PDB file of C-alpha atoms in Angstrom:
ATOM      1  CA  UNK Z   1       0.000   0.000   0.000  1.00 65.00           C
ATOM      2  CA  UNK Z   2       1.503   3.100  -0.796  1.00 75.00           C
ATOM      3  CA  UNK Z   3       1.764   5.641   1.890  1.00 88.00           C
ATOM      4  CA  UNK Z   4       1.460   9.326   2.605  1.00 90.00           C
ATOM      5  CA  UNK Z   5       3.453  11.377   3.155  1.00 95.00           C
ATOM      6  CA  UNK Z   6       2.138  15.079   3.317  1.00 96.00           C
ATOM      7  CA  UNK Z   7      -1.964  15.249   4.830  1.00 97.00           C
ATOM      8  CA  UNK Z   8      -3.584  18.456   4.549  1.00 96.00           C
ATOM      9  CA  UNK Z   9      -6.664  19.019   6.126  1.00 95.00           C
ATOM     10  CA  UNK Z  10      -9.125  22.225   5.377  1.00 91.00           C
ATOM     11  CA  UNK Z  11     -10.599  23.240   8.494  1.00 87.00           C
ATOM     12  CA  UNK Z  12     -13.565  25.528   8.546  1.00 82.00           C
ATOM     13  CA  UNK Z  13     -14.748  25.169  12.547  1.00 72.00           C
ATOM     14  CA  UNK Z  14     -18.291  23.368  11.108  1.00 73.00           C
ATOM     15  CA  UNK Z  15     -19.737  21.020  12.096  1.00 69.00           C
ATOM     16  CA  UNK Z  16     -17.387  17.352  11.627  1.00 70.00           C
ATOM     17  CA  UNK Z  17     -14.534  19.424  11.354  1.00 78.00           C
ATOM     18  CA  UNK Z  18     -12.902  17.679  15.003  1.00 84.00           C
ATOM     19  CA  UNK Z  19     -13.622  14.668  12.829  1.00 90.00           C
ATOM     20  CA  UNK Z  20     -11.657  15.635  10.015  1.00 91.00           C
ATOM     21  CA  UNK Z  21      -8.645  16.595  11.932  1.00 93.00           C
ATOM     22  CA  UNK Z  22      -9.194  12.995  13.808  1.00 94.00           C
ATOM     23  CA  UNK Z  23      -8.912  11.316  10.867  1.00 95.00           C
ATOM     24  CA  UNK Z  24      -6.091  13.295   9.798  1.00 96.00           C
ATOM     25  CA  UNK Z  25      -3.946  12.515  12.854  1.00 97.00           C
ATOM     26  CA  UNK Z  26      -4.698   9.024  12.525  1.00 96.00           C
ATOM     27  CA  UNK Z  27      -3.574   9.301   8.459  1.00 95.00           C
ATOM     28  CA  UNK Z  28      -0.197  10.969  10.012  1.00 96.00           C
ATOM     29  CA  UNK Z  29       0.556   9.070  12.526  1.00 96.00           C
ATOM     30  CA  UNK Z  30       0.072   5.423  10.576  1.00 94.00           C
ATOM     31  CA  UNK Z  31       2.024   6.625   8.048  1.00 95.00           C
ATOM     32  CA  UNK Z  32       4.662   9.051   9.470  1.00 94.00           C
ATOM     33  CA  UNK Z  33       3.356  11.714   7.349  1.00 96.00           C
ATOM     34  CA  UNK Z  34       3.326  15.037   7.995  1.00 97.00           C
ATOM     35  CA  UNK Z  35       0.170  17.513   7.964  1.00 98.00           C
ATOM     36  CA  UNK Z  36      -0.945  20.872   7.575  1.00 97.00           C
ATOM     37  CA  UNK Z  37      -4.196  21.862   8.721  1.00 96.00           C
ATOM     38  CA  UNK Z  38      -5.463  25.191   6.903  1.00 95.00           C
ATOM     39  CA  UNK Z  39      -8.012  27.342   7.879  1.00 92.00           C
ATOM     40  CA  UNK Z  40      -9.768  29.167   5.002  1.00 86.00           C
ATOM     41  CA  UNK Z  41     -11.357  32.826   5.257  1.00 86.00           C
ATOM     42  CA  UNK Z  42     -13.492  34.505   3.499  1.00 84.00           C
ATOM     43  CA  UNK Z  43     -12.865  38.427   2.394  1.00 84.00           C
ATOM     44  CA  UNK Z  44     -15.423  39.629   4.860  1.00 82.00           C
ATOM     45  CA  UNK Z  45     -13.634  37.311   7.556  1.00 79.00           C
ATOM     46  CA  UNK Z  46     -10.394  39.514   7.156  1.00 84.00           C
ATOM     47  CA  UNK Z  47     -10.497  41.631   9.939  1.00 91.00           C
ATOM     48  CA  UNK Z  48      -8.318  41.570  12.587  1.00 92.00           C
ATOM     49  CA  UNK Z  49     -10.435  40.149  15.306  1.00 92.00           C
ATOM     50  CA  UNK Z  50     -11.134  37.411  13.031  1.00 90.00           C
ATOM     51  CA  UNK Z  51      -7.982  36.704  12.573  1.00 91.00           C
ATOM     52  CA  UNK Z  52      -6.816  36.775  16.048  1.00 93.00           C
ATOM     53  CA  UNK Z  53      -9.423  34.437  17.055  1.00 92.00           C
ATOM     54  CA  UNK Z  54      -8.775  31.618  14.235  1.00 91.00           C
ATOM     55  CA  UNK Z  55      -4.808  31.960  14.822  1.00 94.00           C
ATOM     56  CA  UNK Z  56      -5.600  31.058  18.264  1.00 95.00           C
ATOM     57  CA  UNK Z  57      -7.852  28.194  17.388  1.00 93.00           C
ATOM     58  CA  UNK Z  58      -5.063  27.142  15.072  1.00 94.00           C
ATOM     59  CA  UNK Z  59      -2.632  26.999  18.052  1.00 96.00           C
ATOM     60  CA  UNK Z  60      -4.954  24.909  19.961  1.00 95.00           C
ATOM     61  CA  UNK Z  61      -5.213  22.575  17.221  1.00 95.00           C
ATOM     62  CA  UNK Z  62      -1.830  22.446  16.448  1.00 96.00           C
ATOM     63  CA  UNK Z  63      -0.942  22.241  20.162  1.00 96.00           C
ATOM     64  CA  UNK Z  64      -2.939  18.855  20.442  1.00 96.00           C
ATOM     65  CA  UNK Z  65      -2.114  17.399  17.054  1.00 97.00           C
ATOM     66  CA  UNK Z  66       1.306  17.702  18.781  1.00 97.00           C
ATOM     67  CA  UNK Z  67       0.578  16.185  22.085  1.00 97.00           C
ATOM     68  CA  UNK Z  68      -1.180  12.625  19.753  1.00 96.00           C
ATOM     69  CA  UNK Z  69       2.362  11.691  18.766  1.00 96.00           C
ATOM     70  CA  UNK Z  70       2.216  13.876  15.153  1.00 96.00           C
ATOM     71  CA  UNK Z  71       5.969  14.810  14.605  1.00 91.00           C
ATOM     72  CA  UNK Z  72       5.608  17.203  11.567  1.00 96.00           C
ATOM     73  CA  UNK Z  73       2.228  19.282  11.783  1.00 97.00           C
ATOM     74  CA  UNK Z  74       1.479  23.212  10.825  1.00 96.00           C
ATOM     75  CA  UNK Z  75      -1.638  25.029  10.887  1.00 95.00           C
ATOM     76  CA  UNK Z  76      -1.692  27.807   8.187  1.00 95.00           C
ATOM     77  CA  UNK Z  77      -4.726  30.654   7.345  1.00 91.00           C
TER      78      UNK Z  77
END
């Protein structure tokens, strides 16, 4: 089976998006991969409270993708 070796993961904060990045972790970590998780904005969302608050989220996420054994993970807007 051929394995992978970069995941990325669009992350929206909707509803099965903890899912997604579940699944994602589990992709990385079976197969020593690395992964991004990306957070996509809209125009209107481009404000600077907005992006304070998703960069934080971000952290979080990228803080316990960390802490499940994922070597090689980034979280980008």
């Amino acid at each position: 089976m051929k394995r992978f070796k970069n995941i990325l993961v669009a992350y929206d904060n909707a509803v099965g998006g903890d899912d997604a990045i579940s699944q994602a972790v589990s992709l990385a970590l079976n197969n020593g991969a690395e992964l991004t998780v990306a957070a996509l904005l809209r125009d209107y969302d481009l404000v600077p409270q907005k992006l304070a608050e998703t960069e934080k989220r971000l952290a979080r996420i990228e803080d316990g993708i960390r802490h499940a054994g994922v070597r090689n993970v980034r979280a980008i807007i």
